[in-house]
Amino acid sequence: MVAVGDWKGYIVNMQGINPFKLSEYVAKTGSVADYPGSEPLSREDFFALETDILVPAALELEIGEREARAVRCKVIVEAANGPTDMEADEILHDRGIDVIPDVLANSGGVAVSYYEWLQNKRSELWDLEDVEERLAKRMRRTYLSVMEYANRRRCDWRTAAFCIALDRVSKTYIDRGIYP
């Protein structure tokens, strides 16, 4: 991790920022601002940094047209809900920057919520290792299916994830004899 931003500003250290120490610092101060060993950075410079991965993790619509044209990364992993607007999504796709969409990147939490519901329904209690194993298997399978669909259809990952979801929902209705 070489750069981080929050509501008070952005910081950079191209030698790396220890996420655990930064987390402790933020718990004490309430912000990443003035983190020891880092330099302040403008929002524009933050989004223009050359990185492997960009992870918008807090705000909706954080990446707009300007940011999409400025980013210099290989992949964006949307840890926040809806951090990329539609125009930016298209720009990133045209630039060859893969976006792992929020519906895929955040789906682990939804899967674990389902596992909790299932355990309650069945009056079961799974070990943490069992939950983690099921989650890893599900996430791996889902990630690969979205990646393969996107590559096969030459579309972005968000479109691939939505198409797979729509296909699954429609098959569920057809299998049940329900035709909306």
PDB file of C-alpha atoms in Angstrom, residues 39-119:
ATOM      1  CA  GLU A  39       3.741  13.019   2.539  1.00  0.00           C
ATOM      2  CA  PRO A  40       0.470  14.852   1.891  1.00  0.00           C
ATOM      3  CA  LEU A  41      -0.969  14.463  -1.578  1.00  0.00           C
ATOM      4  CA  SER A  42      -3.697  16.261  -3.500  1.00  0.00           C
ATOM      5  CA  ARG A  43      -6.792  14.342  -4.582  1.00  0.00           C
ATOM      6  CA  GLU A  44      -5.790  14.795  -8.234  1.00  0.00           C
ATOM      7  CA  ASP A  45      -2.288  13.434  -7.612  1.00  0.00           C
ATOM      8  CA  PHE A  46      -3.710  10.550  -5.572  1.00  0.00           C
ATOM      9  CA  PHE A  47      -5.831   9.312  -8.467  1.00  0.00           C
ATOM     10  CA  ALA A  48      -2.967   9.843 -10.936  1.00  0.00           C
ATOM     11  CA  LEU A  49      -0.458   7.705  -9.018  1.00  0.00           C
ATOM     12  CA  GLU A  50       0.947   4.778 -10.960  1.00  0.00           C
ATOM     13  CA  THR A  51      -0.115   1.665  -9.027  1.00  0.00           C
ATOM     14  CA  ASP A  52      -1.016  -1.939  -9.633  1.00  0.00           C
ATOM     15  CA  ILE A  53      -4.360  -1.813  -7.819  1.00  0.00           C
ATOM     16  CA  LEU A  54      -6.683   1.000  -6.804  1.00  0.00           C
ATOM     17  CA  VAL A  55      -9.210   0.188  -4.090  1.00  0.00           C
ATOM     18  CA  PRO A  56     -11.967   2.755  -3.574  1.00  0.00           C
ATOM     19  CA  ALA A  57     -13.225   1.580  -0.199  1.00  0.00           C
ATOM     20  CA  ALA A  58     -15.397   4.237   1.378  1.00  0.00           C
ATOM     21  CA  LEU A  59     -17.547   6.527  -0.723  1.00  0.00           C
ATOM     22  CA  GLU A  60     -20.136   6.119  -3.439  1.00  0.00           C
ATOM     23  CA  LEU A  61     -19.335   7.783  -6.794  1.00  0.00           C
ATOM     24  CA  GLU A  62     -15.713   8.440  -5.839  1.00  0.00           C
ATOM     25  CA  ILE A  63     -14.462   7.760  -9.375  1.00  0.00           C
ATOM     26  CA  GLY A  64     -15.959  10.042 -11.977  1.00  0.00           C
ATOM     27  CA  GLU A  65     -14.898  10.950 -15.499  1.00  0.00           C
ATOM     28  CA  ARG A  66     -11.892  13.015 -14.344  1.00  0.00           C
ATOM     29  CA  GLU A  67     -10.550  10.281 -12.069  1.00  0.00           C
ATOM     30  CA  ALA A  68     -11.162   7.581 -14.714  1.00  0.00           C
ATOM     31  CA  ARG A  69      -9.027   9.513 -17.202  1.00  0.00           C
ATOM     32  CA  ALA A  70      -6.299  10.114 -14.602  1.00  0.00           C
ATOM     33  CA  VAL A  71      -5.858   6.695 -12.983  1.00  0.00           C
ATOM     34  CA  ARG A  72      -2.769   4.720 -13.890  1.00  0.00           C
ATOM     35  CA  CYS A  73      -3.443   1.298 -12.466  1.00  0.00           C
ATOM     36  CA  LYS A  74      -3.953  -2.209 -13.814  1.00  0.00           C
ATOM     37  CA  VAL A  75      -7.131  -3.001 -11.917  1.00  0.00           C
ATOM     38  CA  ILE A  76      -9.681  -1.309  -9.664  1.00  0.00           C
ATOM     39  CA  VAL A  77     -11.299  -3.353  -6.896  1.00  0.00           C
ATOM     40  CA  GLU A  78     -14.489  -1.688  -5.688  1.00  0.00           C
ATOM     41  CA  ALA A  79     -14.586  -2.285  -1.943  1.00  0.00           C
ATOM     42  CA  ALA A  80     -17.151   0.514  -1.479  1.00  0.00           C
ATOM     43  CA  ASN A  81     -20.707   0.348  -2.754  1.00  0.00           C
ATOM     44  CA  GLY A  82     -21.035   2.086  -6.128  1.00  0.00           C
ATOM     45  CA  PRO A  83     -17.749   4.008  -6.129  1.00  0.00           C
ATOM     46  CA  THR A  84     -17.546   4.304  -9.941  1.00  0.00           C
ATOM     47  CA  ASP A  85     -20.085   6.261 -11.964  1.00  0.00           C
ATOM     48  CA  MET A  86     -21.358   4.974 -15.313  1.00  0.00           C
ATOM     49  CA  GLU A  87     -19.301   7.319 -17.501  1.00  0.00           C
ATOM     50  CA  ALA A  88     -16.140   6.463 -15.589  1.00  0.00           C
ATOM     51  CA  ASP A  89     -16.887   2.747 -15.919  1.00  0.00           C
ATOM     52  CA  GLU A  90     -17.012   3.103 -19.713  1.00  0.00           C
ATOM     53  CA  ILE A  91     -13.801   5.157 -19.803  1.00  0.00           C
ATOM     54  CA  LEU A  92     -11.969   2.602 -17.679  1.00  0.00           C
ATOM     55  CA  HIS A  93     -13.180  -0.244 -19.909  1.00  0.00           C
ATOM     56  CA  ASP A  94     -12.065   1.633 -23.030  1.00  0.00           C
ATOM     57  CA  ARG A  95      -8.651   2.224 -21.420  1.00  0.00           C
ATOM     58  CA  GLY A  96      -8.274  -1.494 -20.686  1.00  0.00           C
ATOM     59  CA  ILE A  97      -8.428  -1.091 -16.908  1.00  0.00           C
ATOM     60  CA  ASP A  98     -10.354  -3.956 -15.344  1.00  0.00           C
ATOM     61  CA  VAL A  99     -12.855  -3.043 -12.633  1.00  0.00           C
ATOM     62  CA  ILE A 100     -13.780  -5.790 -10.209  1.00  0.00           C
ATOM     63  CA  PRO A 101     -17.249  -4.463  -9.381  1.00  0.00           C
ATOM     64  CA  ASP A 102     -18.646  -3.952  -5.921  1.00  0.00           C
ATOM     65  CA  VAL A 103     -21.243  -6.692  -6.446  1.00  0.00           C
ATOM     66  CA  LEU A 104     -18.370  -9.162  -6.807  1.00  0.00           C
ATOM     67  CA  ALA A 105     -15.771  -7.657  -4.464  1.00  0.00           C
ATOM     68  CA  ASN A 106     -18.314  -7.241  -1.630  1.00  0.00           C
ATOM     69  CA  SER A 107     -20.164 -10.487  -2.174  1.00  0.00           C
ATOM     70  CA  GLY A 108     -18.245 -12.313   0.552  1.00  0.00           C
ATOM     71  CA  GLY A 109     -20.183 -10.471   3.251  1.00  0.00           C
ATOM     72  CA  VAL A 110     -23.471 -11.361   1.608  1.00  0.00           C
ATOM     73  CA  ALA A 111     -22.412 -15.018   1.309  1.00  0.00           C
ATOM     74  CA  VAL A 112     -21.487 -15.185   5.002  1.00  0.00           C
ATOM     75  CA  SER A 113     -24.839 -13.613   5.926  1.00  0.00           C
ATOM     76  CA  TYR A 114     -26.504 -16.383   3.918  1.00  0.00           C
ATOM     77  CA  TYR A 115     -24.403 -18.987   5.761  1.00  0.00           C
ATOM     78  CA  GLU A 116     -25.572 -17.499   9.077  1.00  0.00           C
ATOM     79  CA  TRP A 117     -29.209 -17.658   7.929  1.00  0.00           C
ATOM     80  CA  LEU A 118     -28.752 -21.249   6.770  1.00  0.00           C
ATOM     81  CA  GLN A 119     -27.204 -22.290  10.091  1.00  0.00           C
TER      82      GLN A 119
END
